[in-house]
Amino acid sequence: MLFRSLVGRYSWSLSPGTTASLRVMNHWLDFGRPDKRDVVLFKSGAELYSRLTEECGISARADYRNEDDTRFGTTRGFQINSELKYTFRQMNISTGVEVNMLNRRSDEIDGSYIYIKLKRFF
């Protein structure tokens, strides 16, 4: 597999606990044998993060996705995510919602996910 990538990101502080960022990325993937396929993925998006307390933060992100895959065709659309995260020592507890509004092969692939995630790290 051959992977090439070009990524740009700009972040700025809106207040001591709040940051905003914009990003643009383009990926080129070339899968070799035995399953030859090429993928070109362009994503751009914006994110807003705010630290509510020392342990708690909230974020919201919106991305535009444009993907051309020689096997699965084109996928275009938006992905929106919002998350609340609480960190205590070596543990994260997150809850959020993810909304996908994508079109692939002229079919709409819409989905909404509500999740709770517990992550312990050492």
Coordinates of N, CA, C and O in Angstrom, one line a residue:
M1 N 0.8 -1.2 0.0 CA 0.0 0.0 0.0 C 0.9 1.2 0.0 O 1.9 1.3 0.8
L2 N 0.5 2.2 -0.8 CA 1.2 3.5 -0.9 C 0.3 4.5 -0.3 O -0.9 4.6 -0.8
F3 N 0.8 5.3 0.6 CA -0.1 6.3 1.3 C 0.6 7.7 1.2 O 1.8 7.8 1.6
R4 N 0.0 8.7 0.6 CA 0.5 10.0 0.6 C -0.6 10.9 1.2 O -1.8 10.7 1.0
S5 N -0.2 12.0 1.9 CA -1.1 12.8 2.6 C -0.6 14.3 2.6 O 0.6 14.5 2.7
L6 N -1.5 15.2 2.5 CA -1.3 16.6 2.7 C -2.3 17.2 3.7 O -3.5 17.0 3.4
V7 N -1.8 17.8 4.8 CA -2.7 18.2 5.8 C -2.4 19.6 6.2 O -1.2 20.0 6.4
G8 N -3.4 20.5 6.4 CA -3.2 21.8 6.9 C -4.2 22.1 8.0 O -5.3 21.7 8.0
R9 N -3.7 22.8 9.1 CA -4.6 23.1 10.2 C -4.2 24.5 10.8 O -3.0 24.8 10.9
Y10 N -5.2 25.2 11.1 CA -5.0 26.5 11.8 C -5.9 26.6 13.0 O -7.1 26.3 12.9
S11 N -5.3 26.9 14.2 CA -6.0 27.0 15.4 C -5.7 28.3 16.1 O -4.7 28.9 15.9
W12 N -6.7 28.8 16.7 CA -6.6 30.0 17.5 C -7.4 30.0 18.8 O -8.4 29.3 18.8
S13 N -6.9 30.7 19.7 CA -7.5 30.8 21.1 C -8.5 31.9 21.1 O -8.2 33.1 20.8
L14 N -9.8 31.6 21.4 CA -10.8 32.6 21.5 C -10.9 33.2 22.9 O -11.3 34.3 23.1
S15 N -10.6 32.3 23.9 CA -10.5 32.8 25.3 C -9.6 31.8 26.0 O -9.1 30.8 25.4
P16 N -9.2 32.0 27.3 CA -8.3 31.0 27.9 C -8.7 29.6 27.9 O -7.9 28.7 27.8
G17 N -10.0 29.3 27.8 CA -10.4 27.9 27.8 C -11.1 27.4 26.5 O -11.5 26.3 26.4
T18 N -11.1 28.3 25.5 CA -11.8 28.0 24.3 C -10.9 28.2 23.0 O -10.3 29.2 22.9
T19 N -10.9 27.1 22.2 CA -10.1 27.2 20.9 C -11.0 26.8 19.8 O -12.0 26.1 19.9
A20 N -10.7 27.4 18.6 CA -11.4 27.1 17.4 C -10.3 26.7 16.4 O -9.1 27.1 16.4
S21 N -10.6 25.8 15.5 CA -9.7 25.3 14.5 C -10.3 25.0 13.2 O -11.5 24.6 13.1
L22 N -9.6 25.2 12.1 CA -10.0 24.8 10.7 C -8.9 23.9 10.2 O -7.8 24.0 10.5
R23 N -9.4 22.9 9.4 CA -8.4 21.9 8.9 C -8.9 21.5 7.5 O -10.1 21.5 7.2
V24 N -7.9 21.2 6.7 CA -8.1 20.7 5.3 C -7.1 19.6 5.1 O -5.9 19.7 5.5
M25 N -7.5 18.4 4.6 CA -6.6 17.3 4.3 C -7.0 16.6 3.1 O -8.2 16.5 2.7
N26 N -6.0 16.1 2.4 CA -6.2 15.3 1.2 C -5.3 14.1 1.3 O -4.1 14.2 1.6
H27 N -5.9 12.9 1.1 CA -5.1 11.6 1.2 C -5.2 10.9 -0.1 O -6.3 10.8 -0.7
W28 N -4.1 10.3 -0.5 CA -4.1 9.4 -1.7 C -3.6 8.0 -1.2 O -2.5 7.9 -0.7
L29 N -4.5 7.0 -1.5 CA -4.1 5.7 -1.1 C -4.1 4.8 -2.3 O -5.1 4.8 -3.1
D30 N -3.1 4.0 -2.5 CA -2.9 3.1 -3.6 C -2.7 1.7 -3.0 O -1.6 1.4 -2.5
F31 N -3.8 0.9 -3.1 CA -3.7 -0.5 -2.6 C -3.2 -1.3 -3.7 O -3.7 -1.3 -4.8
G32 N -2.1 -2.1 -3.5 CA -1.6 -3.0 -4.5 C -2.3 -4.3 -4.5 O -3.4 -4.5 -4.0
R33 N -1.6 -5.3 -5.1 CA -2.2 -6.6 -5.2 C -2.4 -7.3 -3.8 O -1.7 -6.9 -2.9
P34 N -3.2 -8.2 -3.6 CA -4.1 -8.8 -4.6 C -5.4 -8.1 -4.9 O -6.1 -8.5 -5.8
D35 N -5.7 -7.0 -4.2 CA -6.9 -6.3 -4.3 C -6.7 -4.9 -4.7 O -6.8 -4.0 -3.9
K36 N -6.4 -4.7 -6.0 CA -6.0 -3.4 -6.5 C -7.1 -2.4 -6.4 O -8.2 -2.6 -6.9
R37 N -6.9 -1.2 -5.8 CA -7.9 -0.1 -5.7 C -7.2 1.1 -5.3 O -6.1 1.1 -4.6
D38 N -7.7 2.3 -5.7 CA -7.2 3.6 -5.4 C -8.3 4.4 -4.7 O -9.5 4.3 -5.1
V39 N -7.9 5.2 -3.7 CA -8.8 6.0 -3.0 C -8.2 7.4 -2.9 O -7.0 7.6 -2.5
V40 N -9.0 8.4 -3.2 CA -8.6 9.8 -3.0 C -9.7 10.4 -2.0 O -10.8 10.4 -2.3
L41 N -9.2 10.9 -0.9 CA -10.1 11.4 0.2 C -9.7 12.9 0.5 O -8.6 13.2 0.8
F42 N -10.7 13.8 0.3 CA -10.5 15.1 0.7 C -11.5 15.4 1.8 O -12.7 15.1 1.7
K43 N -11.0 16.0 2.9 CA -11.9 16.4 4.1 C -11.5 17.8 4.5 O -10.3 18.2 4.5
S44 N -12.5 18.6 4.8 CA -12.3 19.9 5.4 C -13.3 20.0 6.5 O -14.4 19.5 6.5
G45 N -12.9 20.8 7.5 CA -13.8 21.0 8.7 C -13.4 22.0 9.6 O -12.4 22.7 9.5
A46 N -14.3 22.2 10.6 CA -14.1 23.2 11.7 C -14.4 22.6 13.0 O -15.3 21.7 13.1
E47 N -13.7 23.0 14.1 CA -14.0 22.4 15.4 C -13.9 23.6 16.4 O -13.1 24.5 16.3
L48 N -14.8 23.5 17.4 CA -14.8 24.4 18.5 C -14.7 23.6 19.8 O -15.5 22.6 20.0
Y49 N -13.7 23.9 20.7 CA -13.5 23.2 21.9 C -13.5 24.2 23.1 O -12.9 25.2 23.0
S50 N -14.2 23.8 24.1 CA -14.3 24.7 25.3 C -14.0 23.8 26.6 O -14.7 22.8 26.7
R51 N -13.1 24.3 27.4 CA -12.9 23.6 28.7 C -13.8 24.2 29.7 O -13.7 25.4 30.0
L52 N -14.7 23.4 30.2 CA -15.7 23.9 31.1 C -15.2 24.0 32.6 O -15.4 25.0 33.3
T53 N -14.5 23.0 33.0 CA -13.8 22.9 34.3 C -12.4 22.3 34.0 O -12.1 21.9 32.9
E54 N -11.7 22.1 35.1 CA -10.4 21.4 35.0 C -10.5 20.0 34.4 O -9.6 19.5 33.7
E55 N -11.6 19.3 34.7 CA -11.8 17.9 34.3 C -12.7 17.7 33.1 O -12.8 16.7 32.6
C56 N -13.5 18.7 32.8 CA -14.6 18.6 31.8 C -14.4 19.5 30.6 O -14.1 20.7 30.8
G57 N -14.7 19.0 29.4 CA -14.6 19.8 28.2 C -15.7 19.4 27.3 O -16.3 18.3 27.3
I58 N -16.1 20.3 26.4 CA -17.1 20.1 25.4 C -16.6 20.5 24.0 O -15.8 21.5 23.9
S59 N -17.0 19.7 23.0 CA -16.5 20.1 21.6 C -17.6 19.8 20.6 O -18.5 19.0 20.8
A60 N -17.5 20.5 19.5 CA -18.4 20.4 18.4 C -17.6 20.5 17.1 O -16.7 21.3 17.0
R61 N -17.9 19.6 16.1 CA -17.1 19.5 14.9 C -18.0 19.3 13.7 O -18.9 18.5 13.8
A62 N -17.7 19.9 12.6 CA -18.4 19.7 11.4 C -17.4 19.4 10.3 O -16.4 20.2 10.2
D63 N -17.5 18.4 9.5 CA -16.6 18.0 8.4 C -17.4 17.8 7.1 O -18.5 17.3 7.1
Y64 N -16.7 18.2 6.0 CA -17.2 17.9 4.7 C -16.3 16.8 4.1 O -15.1 16.9 4.2
R65 N -16.8 15.8 3.5 CA -16.1 14.6 3.0 C -16.4 14.4 1.5 O -17.5 14.4 1.1
N66 N -15.3 14.3 0.8 CA -15.4 14.0 -0.7 C -14.4 12.9 -1.0 O -13.2 13.1 -0.9
E67 N -14.9 11.7 -1.2 CA -14.1 10.5 -1.4 C -14.4 9.8 -2.7 O -15.5 9.6 -3.0
D68 N -13.3 9.5 -3.5 CA -13.4 8.8 -4.7 C -12.7 7.5 -4.5 O -11.5 7.5 -4.3
D69 N -13.4 6.4 -4.6 CA -12.8 5.0 -4.4 C -13.1 4.2 -5.7 O -14.3 4.2 -6.1
T70 N -12.1 3.6 -6.2 CA -12.3 2.8 -7.5 C -13.2 1.6 -7.3 O -13.8 1.1 -8.2
R71 N -13.4 1.1 -6.0 CA -14.2 0.0 -5.8 C -15.6 0.4 -5.4 O -16.6 -0.1 -5.8
F72 N -15.8 1.4 -4.4 CA -17.1 1.7 -3.9 C -17.7 3.0 -4.5 O -18.7 3.4 -4.1
G73 N -17.0 3.7 -5.4 CA -17.5 4.9 -6.0 C -17.2 6.1 -5.2 O -16.3 6.2 -4.3
T74 N -18.1 7.1 -5.4 CA -17.9 8.4 -4.7 C -18.8 8.5 -3.4 O -19.9 7.9 -3.4
T75 N -18.2 9.1 -2.4 CA -19.0 9.4 -1.2 C -18.8 10.9 -0.9 O -17.7 11.4 -0.8
R76 N -19.9 11.6 -0.8 CA -19.8 13.0 -0.5 C -20.9 13.4 0.5 O -21.9 12.8 0.6
G77 N -20.5 14.4 1.4 CA -21.5 14.8 2.4 C -20.9 15.4 3.6 O -19.7 15.6 3.7
F78 N -21.7 15.5 4.6 CA -21.3 16.1 5.9 C -21.3 15.1 7.0 O -22.2 14.2 7.1
Q79 N -20.4 15.3 8.0 CA -20.4 14.6 9.3 C -20.3 15.6 10.4 O -19.4 16.5 10.4
I80 N -21.2 15.5 11.4 CA -21.3 16.5 12.5 C -21.1 15.7 13.8 O -21.8 14.6 13.9
N81 N -20.3 16.2 14.7 CA -20.1 15.5 16.0 C -20.0 16.5 17.1 O -19.4 17.5 17.0
S82 N -20.7 16.1 18.2 CA -20.6 16.9 19.4 C -20.3 16.0 20.6 O -20.9 14.9 20.7
E83 N -19.4 16.4 21.5 CA -19.0 15.5 22.6 C -18.8 16.2 23.9 O -18.2 17.3 23.9
L84 N -19.1 15.6 25.0 CA -18.8 16.1 26.3 C -17.9 15.0 27.0 O -18.2 13.8 27.0
K85 N -16.7 15.5 27.5 CA -15.7 14.6 28.0 C -15.4 15.0 29.4 O -15.1 16.2 29.7
Y86 N -15.3 14.0 30.3 CA -14.9 14.2 31.7 C -13.6 13.3 31.9 O -13.6 12.1 31.6
T87 N -12.6 13.9 32.4 CA -11.3 13.2 32.7 C -11.1 13.2 34.2 O -11.1 14.3 34.8
F88 N -10.8 12.0 34.7 CA -10.5 11.9 36.1 C -9.3 10.9 36.2 O -9.4 9.8 35.8
R89 N -8.2 11.5 36.6 CA -6.9 10.7 36.7 C -6.6 10.1 35.4 O -6.3 10.8 34.4
Q90 N -6.6 8.7 35.3 CA -6.3 8.0 34.1 C -7.5 7.4 33.4 O -7.5 6.4 32.8
M91 N -8.6 8.2 33.5 CA -9.9 7.7 32.9 C -10.6 8.8 32.2 O -10.7 9.9 32.8
N92 N -11.2 8.5 31.0 CA -12.0 9.4 30.3 C -13.4 8.8 30.2 O -13.6 7.6 29.9
I93 N -14.4 9.6 30.4 CA -15.8 9.3 30.2 C -16.3 10.3 29.2 O -16.3 11.5 29.5
S94 N -16.8 9.8 28.1 CA -17.3 10.7 27.0 C -18.7 10.3 26.6 O -19.1 9.1 26.6
T95 N -19.5 11.3 26.3 CA -20.8 11.0 25.7 C -21.0 12.0 24.6 O -20.5 13.1 24.6
G96 N -21.6 11.6 23.5 CA -21.8 12.5 22.4 C -22.8 12.0 21.4 O -23.4 10.9 21.6
V97 N -22.9 12.8 20.3 CA -23.8 12.4 19.2 C -23.0 12.7 17.9 O -22.2 13.6 17.8
E98 N -23.2 11.8 17.0 CA -22.6 11.9 15.6 C -23.7 11.8 14.6 O -24.5 10.9 14.7
V99 N -23.7 12.7 13.7 CA -24.7 12.7 12.6 C -24.0 12.6 11.3 O -23.1 13.5 11.0
N100 N -24.3 11.7 10.4 CA -23.7 11.5 9.1 C -24.8 11.8 8.0 O -25.9 11.2 8.1
M101 N -24.5 12.6 7.1 CA -25.4 12.9 5.9 C -24.5 12.7 4.7 O -24.0 13.7 4.1
L102 N -24.4 11.5 4.2 CA -23.5 11.2 3.1 C -24.3 10.6 2.0 O -25.3 9.9 2.2
N103 N -23.8 10.8 0.8 CA -24.3 10.2 -0.4 C -23.3 9.3 -1.1 O -22.2 9.8 -1.3
R104 N -23.6 8.0 -1.3 CA -22.7 7.1 -2.0 C -23.5 6.4 -3.0 O -24.6 5.8 -2.8
R105 N -23.0 6.4 -4.2 CA -23.6 5.8 -5.4 C -25.1 6.2 -5.5 O -26.0 5.4 -5.7
S106 N -25.3 7.4 -5.4 CA -26.7 8.0 -5.4 C -27.6 7.5 -4.4 O -28.8 7.7 -4.5
D107 N -27.1 6.9 -3.3 CA -27.9 6.5 -2.2 C -27.5 7.3 -1.0 O -26.4 7.6 -0.8
E108 N -28.5 7.8 -0.2 CA -28.2 8.5 1.0 C -27.9 7.6 2.1 O -28.5 6.6 2.3
I109 N -26.8 7.9 2.8 CA -26.3 7.1 3.9 C -26.4 8.0 5.1 O -25.4 8.7 5.5
D110 N -27.6 8.1 5.7 CA -27.7 9.0 6.9 C -27.7 8.1 8.1 O -28.3 7.0 8.1
G111 N -27.1 8.6 9.1 CA -27.1 7.9 10.4 C -26.8 8.8 11.5 O -26.1 9.8 11.4
S112 N -27.4 8.5 12.6 CA -27.2 9.2 13.9 C -26.8 8.3 15.0 O -27.4 7.2 15.1
Y113 N -25.8 8.6 15.7 CA -25.3 7.7 16.8 C -25.2 8.5 18.1 O -24.7 9.6 18.1
I114 N -25.7 8.0 19.1 CA -25.5 8.5 20.5 C -24.7 7.5 21.2 O -25.0 6.3 21.2
Y115 N -23.6 8.0 21.8 CA -22.7 7.0 22.4 C -22.2 7.5 23.8 O -22.3 8.7 24.1
I116 N -21.8 6.5 24.6 CA -21.1 6.7 25.9 C -19.9 5.9 25.8 O -20.0 4.7 25.5
K117 N -18.8 6.5 26.1 CA -17.5 5.8 26.0 C -16.7 5.9 27.3 O -16.6 7.0 27.8
L118 N -16.2 4.8 27.8 CA -15.3 4.8 29.0 C -14.0 4.3 28.5 O -13.8 3.2 27.9
K119 N -12.9 5.1 28.8 CA -11.6 4.8 28.4 C -10.6 4.9 29.6 O -10.5 5.9 30.2
R120 N -9.9 3.8 29.9 CA -8.9 3.8 30.9 C -7.6 3.7 30.3 O -7.4 2.8 29.4
F121 N -6.6 4.5 30.6 CA -5.3 4.4 30.1 C -4.2 4.4 31.2 O -4.5 4.8 32.3
F122 N -3.1 3.8 30.9 CA -2.1 3.6 31.8 C -0.8 4.3 31.5 O -0.5 4.5 30.3

